[in-house]
Short mmCIF file of C-alpha atoms and ligand atoms in Angstrom, two decimals:
data_model
loop_
_atom_site.label_atom_id
_atom_site.label_comp_id
_atom_site.label_asym_id
_atom_site.label_seq_id
_atom_site.Cartn_x
_atom_site.Cartn_y
_atom_site.Cartn_z
CA MET A 154 -9.02 36.14 11.73
CA ARG A 155 -8.52 38.13 8.55
CA ARG A 156 -5.00 39.00 9.63
CA ARG A 157 -4.20 35.37 10.31
CA ALA A 158 -5.43 34.26 6.92
CA ALA A 159 -3.39 37.02 5.35
CA LEU A 160 -0.32 35.78 7.16
CA LEU A 161 -0.86 32.35 5.74
CA ARG A 162 -1.34 33.72 2.25
CA ARG A 163 1.91 35.56 2.45
CA ARG A 164 3.73 32.43 3.44
CA PHE A 165 2.10 30.10 0.95
CA THR A 166 1.41 31.75 -2.33
CA THR A 167 -0.99 29.10 -3.50
CA GLY A 168 -4.00 31.39 -3.52
CA LEU A 169 -5.37 29.97 -0.29
CA VAL A 170 -8.56 30.87 1.53
CA GLN A 171 -9.33 33.84 -0.68
CA ASP A 172 -13.06 33.46 -0.62
CA THR A 173 -13.42 30.26 1.36
CA MET A 174 -14.36 30.69 4.96
CA ILE A 175 -11.67 28.81 6.80
CA ASP A 176 -10.36 30.13 10.05
CA ILE A 177 -6.65 29.37 10.02
CA ASP A 178 -4.45 30.59 12.78
CA PHE A 179 -1.10 29.38 11.58
CA GLU A 180 0.90 30.40 14.63
CA HIS A 181 -1.32 28.41 16.96
CA LEU A 182 -1.87 25.52 14.61
CA ARG A 183 1.87 25.17 14.26
CA SER A 184 1.96 24.25 17.93
CA MET A 185 -0.49 21.48 16.97
CA GLY A 186 1.94 20.20 14.35
CA LEU A 187 0.68 22.00 11.24
CA THR A 188 3.59 21.74 8.81
CA PRO A 189 4.17 23.98 5.78
CA ALA A 190 3.62 20.88 3.63
CA MET A 191 0.22 20.28 5.20
CA ALA A 192 -0.76 23.95 4.92
CA GLN A 193 0.12 23.89 1.26
CA HIS A 194 -1.72 20.61 0.80
CA LEU A 195 -4.76 22.13 2.49
CA ALA A 196 -4.61 25.18 0.25
CA LEU A 197 -5.38 22.88 -2.66
CA HIS A 198 -8.64 21.69 -1.20
CA GLU A 199 -11.94 23.36 -1.67
CA ALA A 200 -13.70 24.25 1.55
CA PRO A 201 -16.99 22.43 2.13
CA GLU A 202 -20.28 24.29 1.95
CA GLY A 203 -21.36 26.41 4.87
CA GLY A 204 -18.99 27.54 7.49
CA PRO A 205 -17.11 29.30 8.79
CA HIS A 206 -14.94 26.24 9.26
CA ALA A 207 -12.05 25.89 11.64
CA LEU A 208 -8.98 23.82 10.89
CA MET A 209 -8.39 21.51 13.84
CA ARG A 210 -6.40 18.42 14.66
CA ILE A 211 -7.80 15.22 16.08
CA THR A 212 -6.20 14.55 19.47
CA GLU A 213 -8.40 11.60 20.50
CA VAL A 214 -10.84 9.23 18.81
CA HIS A 215 -13.62 7.64 20.83
CA ARG A 216 -16.50 5.41 19.78
CA GLU A 217 -18.97 8.24 19.26
CA THR A 218 -16.95 11.39 19.58
CA LEU A 219 -13.63 12.98 18.72
CA ARG A 220 -11.49 15.48 20.57
CA LEU A 221 -10.27 18.33 18.39
CA HIS A 222 -7.71 21.01 19.16
CA ASP A 223 -7.11 24.25 17.29
CA GLY A 224 -4.07 25.37 19.26
CA HIS A 225 -6.19 27.41 21.67
CA ALA A 226 -8.67 24.97 23.11
CA GLU A 227 -9.90 21.43 22.87
CA VAL A 228 -13.51 20.62 21.96
CA SER A 229 -15.59 17.49 21.66
CA ALA A 230 -17.01 16.89 18.18
CA ARG A 231 -18.73 14.32 16.00
CA PRO A 232 -18.12 13.54 12.36
CA LEU A 233 -20.99 14.19 9.95
CA PRO A 234 -22.43 10.85 8.79
CA ARG A 235 -21.35 11.55 5.24
CA VAL A 236 -17.75 12.03 6.39
CA THR A 237 -17.78 8.64 8.14
CA ARG A 238 -19.47 7.00 5.16
CA GLY A 239 -17.02 8.50 2.68
CA LEU A 240 -14.08 7.16 4.65
CA GLU A 241 -15.74 3.76 5.09
CA GLU A 242 -15.93 3.53 1.32
CA LEU A 243 -12.15 3.92 1.33
CA ASP A 244 -11.87 1.23 4.03
CA THR A 245 -10.58 3.72 6.56
CA ALA A 246 -11.69 6.06 9.34
CA LEU A 247 -10.63 9.22 11.13
CA ALA A 248 -7.47 8.80 13.18
CA VAL A 249 -5.54 10.72 15.81
CA GLY A 250 -3.33 13.21 13.99
CA ASP A 251 -5.79 13.86 11.18
CA TRP A 252 -6.51 17.45 10.20
CA VAL A 253 -10.19 18.25 9.79
CA LEU A 254 -12.45 21.17 9.01
CA ALA A 255 -15.07 21.55 11.70
CA SER A 256 -17.81 23.99 12.53
CA ARG A 257 -20.31 24.61 15.30
CA ASP A 258 -24.04 24.34 14.73
CA GLU A 259 -26.74 26.56 16.24
CA HIS A 260 -26.86 24.37 19.36
CA GLY A 261 -23.18 24.88 19.95
CA ASP A 262 -22.25 21.32 18.89
CA TRP A 263 -19.11 20.76 16.85
CA TRP A 264 -19.23 18.71 13.64
CA VAL A 265 -16.45 17.51 11.38
CA HIS A 266 -17.26 18.39 7.77
CA LEU A 267 -14.12 17.22 6.06
CA GLN A 268 -10.97 15.20 6.61
CA VAL A 269 -7.96 16.75 4.93
CA PRO A 270 -6.45 13.73 3.13
CA PRO A 271 -3.47 12.74 5.31
CA LEU A 272 0.08 13.10 4.04
CA THR A 273 1.23 10.06 6.00
CA HIS A 274 -0.88 7.31 7.47
CA ILE A 275 -0.15 4.17 9.49
CA ALA A 276 -2.69 1.34 9.48
CA ARG A 277 -2.75 -2.18 10.87
CA ARG A 278 -4.82 -5.28 10.26
CA ASP A 279 -6.78 -7.43 12.63
CA ALA A 280 -6.40 -11.19 12.71
CA ASP A 281 -9.52 -11.35 10.49
CA GLY A 282 -7.85 -9.09 7.92
CA SER A 283 -9.92 -5.98 8.60
CA ARG A 284 -8.02 -2.72 8.42
CA HIS A 285 -7.73 -0.12 11.17
CA PRO A 286 -6.05 3.26 11.08
CA VAL A 287 -3.46 3.88 13.78
CA VAL A 288 -2.37 7.50 13.22
CA SER A 289 -2.16 10.12 10.49
CA ASN A 290 0.28 12.89 9.63
CA VAL A 291 3.22 11.86 11.79
CA ASP A 292 6.82 12.48 10.79
CA THR A 293 8.51 9.88 12.94
CA ALA A 294 7.43 6.63 14.58
CA LEU A 295 9.42 5.93 17.71
CA LEU A 296 9.34 2.14 18.09
CA VAL A 297 9.72 1.74 21.82
CA MET A 298 11.14 -1.52 23.17
CA GLY A 299 12.48 -2.33 26.61
CA LEU A 300 15.94 -3.81 26.99
CA ASP A 301 14.43 -6.04 29.69
CA ASP A 302 12.29 -9.09 28.83
CA ASP A 303 10.24 -6.91 26.47
CA TYR A 304 13.15 -7.17 24.01
CA ASN A 305 11.93 -9.14 20.99
CA LEU A 306 13.41 -8.70 17.53
CA ARG A 307 10.67 -10.53 15.68
CA ARG A 308 8.09 -8.16 17.11
CA LEU A 309 10.32 -5.19 16.33
CA GLU A 310 10.50 -6.32 12.69
CA ARG A 311 6.72 -6.41 12.70
CA TYR A 312 6.58 -2.82 13.91
CA LEU A 313 9.10 -1.83 11.25
CA ALA A 314 6.91 -3.50 8.63
CA LEU A 315 3.91 -1.63 9.99
CA VAL A 316 5.64 1.72 9.51
CA GLN A 317 7.35 0.82 6.25
CA GLY A 318 5.56 2.22 3.26
CA SER A 319 3.52 4.73 5.28
CA GLY A 320 5.82 7.67 4.56
CA VAL A 321 6.89 7.80 8.20
CA GLN A 322 10.48 7.49 9.42
CA ALA A 323 10.96 4.68 11.94
CA VAL A 324 13.38 5.10 14.84
CA ILE A 325 14.08 2.40 17.41
CA VAL A 326 14.02 3.60 21.00
CA LEU A 327 15.40 1.12 23.50
CA THR A 328 14.21 1.90 27.02
CA LYS A 329 15.29 0.79 30.48
CA VAL A 330 19.03 1.05 29.82
CA ASP A 331 19.35 2.06 33.46
CA VAL A 332 18.18 -1.36 34.65
CA ALA A 333 18.96 -3.70 31.74
CA ALA A 334 22.22 -2.37 30.26
CA PRO A 335 23.58 0.25 32.65
CA THR A 336 27.20 0.17 31.45
CA PRO A 337 28.65 0.67 27.97
CA ASP A 338 30.11 -2.85 27.89
CA LEU A 339 26.64 -4.26 28.49
CA LEU A 340 24.90 -1.94 26.02
CA ALA A 341 27.35 -2.22 23.12
CA PRO A 342 26.72 -5.92 22.32
CA ARG A 343 22.96 -5.36 22.43
CA LEU A 344 23.27 -2.52 19.90
CA GLN A 345 25.60 -4.64 17.77
CA GLU A 346 23.08 -7.48 17.70
CA LEU A 347 20.41 -5.08 16.46
CA ARG A 348 22.68 -3.63 13.80
CA ASP A 349 23.67 -7.09 12.59
CA ARG A 350 20.07 -8.02 12.19
CA LEU A 351 18.52 -4.79 10.90
CA GLY A 352 21.39 -3.11 9.07
CA GLN A 353 22.52 0.49 9.34
CA SER A 354 19.60 2.32 7.81
CA VAL A 355 17.46 2.77 10.91
CA ASP A 356 18.38 5.06 13.84
CA ILE A 357 18.68 3.39 17.23
CA VAL A 358 18.55 5.38 20.47
CA ALA A 359 18.94 3.87 23.95
CA VAL A 360 17.44 5.79 26.87
CA ASN A 361 16.34 5.74 30.44
CA GLY A 362 12.79 6.86 29.77
CA THR A 363 12.28 8.05 33.31
CA HIS A 364 15.16 10.55 33.11
CA PRO A 365 15.24 14.00 31.42
CA THR A 366 18.30 12.92 29.37
CA ALA A 367 15.84 10.90 27.24
CA ALA A 368 14.42 14.19 25.94
CA HIS A 369 17.89 15.27 24.79
CA ALA A 370 18.51 11.95 23.07
CA LEU A 371 15.24 12.28 21.14
CA ALA A 372 15.56 16.01 20.40
CA PRO A 373 16.52 15.46 16.71
CA TYR A 374 13.02 14.08 16.07
CA LEU A 375 11.22 16.72 18.09
CA ASN A 376 11.74 20.00 16.29
CA ALA A 377 8.93 22.53 16.51
CA GLY A 378 6.04 21.52 14.28
CA GLN A 379 7.03 17.85 14.09
CA THR A 380 4.83 14.99 15.23
CA VAL A 381 6.05 11.67 16.59
CA VAL A 382 4.05 8.60 17.52
CA LEU A 383 5.20 6.19 20.22
CA MET A 384 4.51 2.56 19.40
CA GLY A 385 5.50 -0.63 21.17
CA SER A 386 4.15 -3.32 23.44
CA SER A 387 2.47 -2.74 26.78
CA GLY A 388 5.01 -1.93 29.47
CA ALA A 389 7.71 -0.80 27.02
CA GLY A 390 7.60 2.70 28.49
CA LYS A 391 5.66 4.78 25.96
CA SER A 392 3.68 6.77 28.50
CA THR A 393 6.76 7.16 30.68
CA LEU A 394 8.53 8.73 27.70
CA THR A 395 5.51 10.93 26.95
CA ASN A 396 5.69 12.31 30.47
CA THR A 397 9.45 12.80 30.37
CA LEU A 398 9.22 14.63 27.02
CA ALA A 399 6.36 16.79 28.31
CA GLY A 400 8.09 17.49 31.61
CA VAL A 401 4.81 16.79 33.43
CA ALA A 402 2.80 13.68 34.24
CA LEU A 403 0.21 13.75 31.43
CA GLN A 404 -0.29 10.02 31.14
CA ASP A 405 -0.79 7.23 33.67
CA THR A 406 1.99 4.67 33.74
CA GLY A 407 1.81 1.14 35.09
CA ALA A 408 4.07 -1.42 36.69
CA VAL A 409 5.14 -4.46 34.69
CA ARG A 410 4.95 -8.12 35.70
CA GLU A 411 8.25 -9.15 37.16
CA HIS A 412 8.76 -12.49 35.44
CA ASP A 413 8.31 -11.34 31.83
CA SER A 414 8.29 -7.50 31.90
CA ARG A 415 4.81 -7.42 30.42
CA GLY A 416 2.69 -4.34 31.01
CA LYS A 417 -0.95 -4.29 32.03
CA HIS A 418 -2.33 -2.23 29.15
CA THR A 419 -2.38 0.91 31.26
CA THR A 420 -2.98 3.19 28.26
CA THR A 421 -6.23 2.31 26.51
CA SER A 422 -6.53 4.89 23.75
CA ARG A 423 -4.34 7.06 21.53
CA SER A 424 -3.88 10.69 22.43
CA LEU A 425 -1.94 13.61 20.99
CA HIS A 426 -0.08 16.00 23.27
CA ARG A 427 1.89 19.18 22.72
CA LEU A 428 5.45 19.31 23.99
CA PRO A 429 7.18 22.40 25.41
CA GLY A 430 9.61 22.57 22.45
CA GLY A 431 6.78 22.87 19.93
CA ALA A 432 6.58 19.24 18.78
CA CYS A 433 3.62 16.91 19.23
CA VAL A 434 3.68 13.37 20.60
CA ILE A 435 1.05 10.68 20.21
CA ASP A 436 0.97 8.08 22.98
CA THR A 437 -0.64 4.78 22.03
CA PRO A 438 -1.67 1.60 23.82
CA GLY A 439 0.37 -1.52 23.12
CA LEU A 440 -1.23 -3.25 20.11
CA ARG A 441 -2.55 -6.73 20.85
CA ALA A 442 -2.86 -7.89 17.27
CA LEU A 443 0.07 -6.54 15.34
CA ARG A 444 -0.40 -7.30 11.73
CA PRO A 445 1.14 -4.77 9.38
CA ASP A 446 -0.77 -3.51 6.37
CA VAL A 447 1.95 -4.09 3.78
CA ASP A 448 2.45 -5.82 0.47
CA GLU A 449 5.24 -8.20 -0.54
CA ALA A 450 7.24 -5.52 -2.33
CA THR A 451 7.34 -3.34 0.78
CA LEU A 452 8.47 -6.30 2.89
CA ALA A 453 11.17 -7.12 0.34
CA TRP A 454 12.44 -3.61 0.83
CA LEU A 455 12.49 -3.99 4.60
CA PHE A 456 14.32 -7.32 4.37
CA ASP A 457 16.69 -6.11 1.66
CA ASP A 458 19.54 -8.28 2.97
CA ILE A 459 17.46 -11.30 1.96
CA GLY A 460 16.82 -9.83 -1.47
CA ARG A 461 20.52 -9.21 -2.02
CA LEU A 462 21.59 -12.67 -0.94
CA ALA A 463 18.83 -14.29 -2.99
CA LEU A 464 20.74 -13.26 -6.12
CA GLN A 465 23.41 -15.76 -5.09
CA CYS A 466 21.10 -18.73 -4.48
CA ARG A 467 21.73 -21.68 -6.80
CA PHE A 468 18.12 -21.69 -8.00
CA ARG A 469 16.58 -18.57 -9.39
CA ASP A 470 13.19 -19.30 -7.87
CA CYS A 471 14.72 -20.40 -4.54
CA ARG A 472 12.24 -19.96 -1.72
CA HIS A 473 15.01 -20.22 0.88
CA GLU A 474 13.35 -23.17 2.55
CA GLN A 475 14.81 -26.63 1.73
CA GLU A 476 16.64 -25.89 -1.51
CA PRO A 477 20.37 -26.75 -1.76
CA GLY A 478 22.83 -23.94 -2.40
CA CYS A 479 20.67 -21.32 -0.69
CA ALA A 480 22.73 -18.21 0.06
CA VAL A 481 19.93 -16.69 2.13
CA ARG A 482 19.74 -19.56 4.62
CA GLU A 483 23.49 -19.38 4.91
CA GLY A 484 23.77 -15.63 5.40
CA VAL A 485 20.63 -14.63 7.32
CA GLY A 486 19.85 -15.66 10.89
CA GLY A 487 17.22 -18.40 11.15
CA ASP A 488 14.99 -16.28 13.34
CA ARG A 489 14.94 -13.33 10.96
CA LEU A 490 14.31 -15.63 7.99
CA ARG A 491 11.41 -17.38 9.75
CA ASN A 492 9.90 -14.00 10.58
CA TYR A 493 10.32 -12.90 6.96
CA HIS A 494 8.50 -16.02 5.73
CA LYS A 495 5.70 -15.50 8.21
CA LEU A 496 5.20 -11.83 7.31
CA MET A 497 5.31 -12.70 3.59
CA ARG A 498 2.61 -15.36 4.07
CA GLU A 499 0.40 -12.82 5.81
CA ALA A 500 1.05 -10.20 3.15
CA ARG A 501 0.06 -12.68 0.45
CA ARG A 502 -3.13 -13.46 2.29
CA ASP A 503 -3.86 -9.73 2.48
CA THR A 504 -3.06 -9.01 -1.16
CA MET A 505 -6.62 -8.17 -2.09
CA THR A 506 -7.00 -5.76 0.76
CA VAL A 507 -3.65 -4.19 0.00
CA LEU A 508 -4.95 -3.49 -3.48
CA GLU A 509 -7.90 -1.79 -1.86
CA ARG A 510 -5.57 0.32 0.21
CA GLN A 511 -3.65 1.36 -2.89
CA GLN A 512 -6.97 2.30 -4.40
CA GLN A 513 -7.71 4.43 -1.35
CA MET A 514 -4.37 6.23 -1.61
CA SER A 515 -4.97 6.90 -5.28
CA VAL A 516 -8.39 8.36 -4.51
CA TRP A 517 -6.71 10.64 -1.97
CA ARG A 518 -4.08 11.61 -4.52
CA ALA A 519 -6.69 12.19 -7.21
CA ARG A 520 -8.59 14.50 -4.88
CA GLY A 521 -5.45 16.57 -4.39
CA LYS A 522 -4.89 16.65 -8.12
CA ALA A 523 -8.44 17.74 -8.87
CA ALA A 524 -8.14 20.46 -6.27
CA ARG A 525 -4.86 21.67 -7.79
CA ALA A 526 -6.47 21.82 -11.22
CA TRP A 527 -9.40 23.71 -9.74
CA MET A 528 -7.07 26.23 -8.10
CA LYS A 529 -5.38 26.79 -11.45
CA VAL A 530 -8.70 27.52 -13.08
CA LYS A 531 -9.50 29.86 -10.25
CA ARG A 532 -6.24 31.72 -10.65
CA GLY A 533 -6.78 31.95 -14.38
CA GLU A 534 -3.78 29.77 -15.19
CA ALA A 535 -5.73 27.16 -17.04
N1 GTP B 144 13.87 2.03 35.13
C1 GTP B 144 13.12 2.32 34.07
N2 GTP B 144 11.80 2.10 34.12
C2 GTP B 144 11.05 2.39 33.04
C3 GTP B 144 11.63 2.95 31.87
N3 GTP B 144 10.64 3.14 30.97
C4 GTP B 144 9.50 2.71 31.56
N4 GTP B 144 9.74 2.27 32.81
C5 GTP B 144 8.75 1.67 33.73
O1 GTP B 144 8.05 0.65 33.05
C6 GTP B 144 6.68 0.60 33.49
C7 GTP B 144 5.74 0.64 32.30
O2 GTP B 144 5.85 1.92 31.70
P1 GTP B 144 4.65 2.60 30.89
O3 GTP B 144 5.17 3.91 30.43
O4 GTP B 144 3.40 2.59 31.65
O5 GTP B 144 4.50 1.60 29.66
P2 GTP B 144 3.60 1.79 28.35
O6 GTP B 144 4.45 1.45 27.18
O7 GTP B 144 2.96 3.11 28.33
O8 GTP B 144 2.52 0.61 28.54
P3 GTP B 144 0.97 0.56 28.09
O9 GTP B 144 0.33 1.87 28.39
O10 GTP B 144 0.40 -0.55 28.92
O11 GTP B 144 0.96 0.22 26.63
C8 GTP B 144 6.53 1.76 34.47
O12 GTP B 144 6.62 1.24 35.76
C9 GTP B 144 7.70 2.66 34.16
O13 GTP B 144 8.13 3.39 35.28
C10 GTP B 144 13.05 3.17 31.86
O14 GTP B 144 13.66 3.62 30.86
N5 GTP B 144 13.74 2.85 32.99
MG1 MG B 145 1.02 3.69 28.30
ZN1 ZN B 146 17.66 -19.32 -1.30
#
């Protein structure tokens, strides 16, 4: 253990774990997706009382318990009530992908003592406006959509909005090319339609999720130490991709209804898995209520084509609805514009809660700042 901590100190000269009792095995935790950025971030946080504590990653969240993995083994644990309460005050909760400090009590039970504030975090809202974490600390969100009847651009824009502003890169993964667009002349117009609507800024990959070639196509997002989350509706092929990337059948997959390609909600909870190449993948169930946790400014960024065209509208305060001389209505597809209006209405309704979220992020940032200042004092720099 001492040797491992020493290794980490050599790599990150932030004065980590000198006299705190944290068991950090960087080599193994790297296989759980511990990035240098996260290790450095962690080095700035004071260890909680007691210990020794182990740094572990949440692989599953259940009603009462969590599954934690340290790179060697998986254990079942529970969060200390004060941890849950502290996060509730920030209108959030522990999520798959979070890094935590945990320790075992005298009965052999594992307890989570601290959540390391996440570096990236995706959250959604329920129809009633309440906020729910989806995942933490992922690098890339693979937005999985079938080229069959699952194909729905309005829903895809919703997923993009969900990821936008979370610090996570979104990549569109179109599945079922083998059945829905098996030849280049069938695939090309589908890709063109997407590009026309979404612009050039987002990567689009088309795969047969059941075939090993899918792993090659997604390799750029799956370097050792990286974490991806698979999101998309039920039946899109998220678990199929998980299994193809893993090279073994980790997750159950289900048939889809023939007339509309809908899945049967085969996957019911989120789970994090290690891949042979050293990356981690989080499989998720299709979300039923998909309401992104975003503000108007973030949406404006996502629909930047609308923002650009709006400069050419006859009226400065044009709402792109009935006004004459509207460049947006002229230049943007009706479907995309309707979706934009709908998402904007929801974002406005959620404004108060978005402010709360910003407050939460600033508390997280302030904690990091305080810890940095504390480390400086400790090192005699301040
Ligand atoms: N031919 C073909 N079938 C696919 C592809 N991807 C998924 N499927 C099939 O689609 C069905 C649904 O796939 P799943 O992986 O269970 O879908 P999911 O997204 O995990 O769905 P939920 O767990 O319900 O959210 C299965 O029968 C898969 O075999 C693909 O690229 N090509
Ligand atoms: Mg599934
Ligand atoms: Zn206009």
